[in-house]
């Protein structure tokens, strides 16, 4: 049983300022993660529409991947999500040489 503070929300405000419900979230089989889709998942978790665990399970994400999206938004807004995972790995490879 959930407490009042942990009660799931029916909708939250999405990254574009519009209400976002579970039906508005990206499909569970999403393969192409554009900025808007990443931001919608982050907004859903931050607003209580989904738990972190539910989001990771629903979209086959690691906790680290989700947290990197959240950190990118917190540090640089939606533009921070332009960085892809491959670009991060490539920069690490260059640093290790």
Coordinates of C-alpha atoms in Angstrom, one line a residue:
X1 CA 0.0 0.0 0.0
X2 CA 1.3 3.4 -0.9
X3 CA 1.4 6.4 1.5
X4 CA 0.0 9.7 0.5
X5 CA 3.4 11.0 -0.4
X6 CA 4.1 8.0 -2.7
X7 CA 0.7 7.9 -4.4
X8 CA 1.1 7.7 -8.2
X9 CA -0.1 10.7 -10.2
X10 CA -2.5 10.4 -13.1
X11 CA -0.7 13.1 -15.0
X12 CA 2.3 15.4 -14.8
X13 CA 3.5 18.4 -16.8
X14 CA 5.7 17.2 -19.6
X15 CA 8.8 18.7 -21.0
X16 CA 6.8 20.8 -23.5
X17 CA 4.6 22.2 -20.7
X18 CA 1.5 20.1 -21.6
X19 CA -0.1 17.4 -19.4
X20 CA 1.5 14.0 -19.8
X21 CA -0.3 10.7 -18.9
X22 CA 0.9 7.1 -19.1
X23 CA -0.8 6.9 -22.5
X24 CA 1.3 9.8 -23.7
X25 CA 4.6 8.2 -22.9
X26 CA 6.8 6.6 -25.5
X27 CA 6.0 3.0 -26.6
X28 CA 7.6 0.3 -24.6
X29 CA 9.4 -1.0 -27.7
X30 CA 11.0 2.4 -28.5
X31 CA 14.4 2.0 -30.1
X32 CA 15.1 5.6 -31.2
X33 CA 15.4 7.8 -28.2
X34 CA 15.0 11.4 -29.4
X35 CA 15.3 14.3 -27.0
X36 CA 11.5 14.6 -26.4
X37 CA 11.0 11.0 -25.6
X38 CA 13.9 10.9 -23.1
X39 CA 12.5 14.1 -21.5
X40 CA 9.0 12.7 -21.2
X41 CA 10.3 9.6 -19.4
X42 CA 12.4 11.8 -17.0
X43 CA 9.4 14.1 -16.4
X44 CA 7.2 11.1 -15.7
X45 CA 9.6 9.8 -13.1
X46 CA 10.2 13.2 -11.5
X47 CA 6.5 13.9 -11.4
X48 CA 5.5 10.6 -9.9
X49 CA 3.8 9.1 -12.9
X50 CA 6.3 6.2 -12.9
X51 CA 8.8 5.0 -10.4
X52 CA 12.4 4.8 -11.5
X53 CA 12.2 1.1 -11.3
X54 CA 9.0 1.0 -13.4
X55 CA 10.6 3.3 -16.1
X56 CA 13.8 1.2 -16.3
X57 CA 11.8 -2.0 -16.6
X58 CA 9.3 -0.6 -19.0
X59 CA 12.0 0.8 -21.4
X60 CA 14.8 -1.7 -20.7
X61 CA 17.0 1.1 -19.4
X62 CA 19.8 0.8 -16.8
X63 CA 19.5 3.0 -13.8
X64 CA 22.7 4.7 -14.9
X65 CA 21.3 5.5 -18.3
X66 CA 18.2 7.0 -16.9
X67 CA 20.2 9.0 -14.3
X68 CA 22.4 10.3 -17.1
X69 CA 19.3 11.6 -18.9
X70 CA 18.1 13.3 -15.7
X71 CA 21.5 14.8 -15.0
X72 CA 21.8 16.1 -18.6
X73 CA 18.4 17.8 -18.3
X74 CA 19.3 19.3 -14.8
X75 CA 22.6 20.6 -16.1
X76 CA 21.8 21.8 -19.6
X77 CA 18.1 21.6 -20.1
X78 CA 16.6 19.6 -23.0
X79 CA 19.7 20.5 -25.2
X80 CA 21.8 18.4 -22.8
X81 CA 20.0 15.3 -24.1
X82 CA 21.6 15.7 -27.5
X83 CA 24.7 13.9 -26.3
X84 CA 24.3 10.2 -27.2
X85 CA 25.7 7.3 -25.4
X86 CA 28.1 6.5 -28.4
X87 CA 29.5 10.0 -28.2
X88 CA 30.3 9.5 -24.5
X89 CA 32.0 6.2 -25.2
X90 CA 34.0 7.7 -28.0
X91 CA 35.3 10.5 -25.8
X92 CA 36.3 7.9 -23.2
X93 CA 38.2 6.0 -25.8
X94 CA 40.1 9.1 -26.8
X95 CA 41.0 9.9 -23.2
X96 CA 42.3 6.3 -22.7
X97 CA 44.8 6.5 -25.6

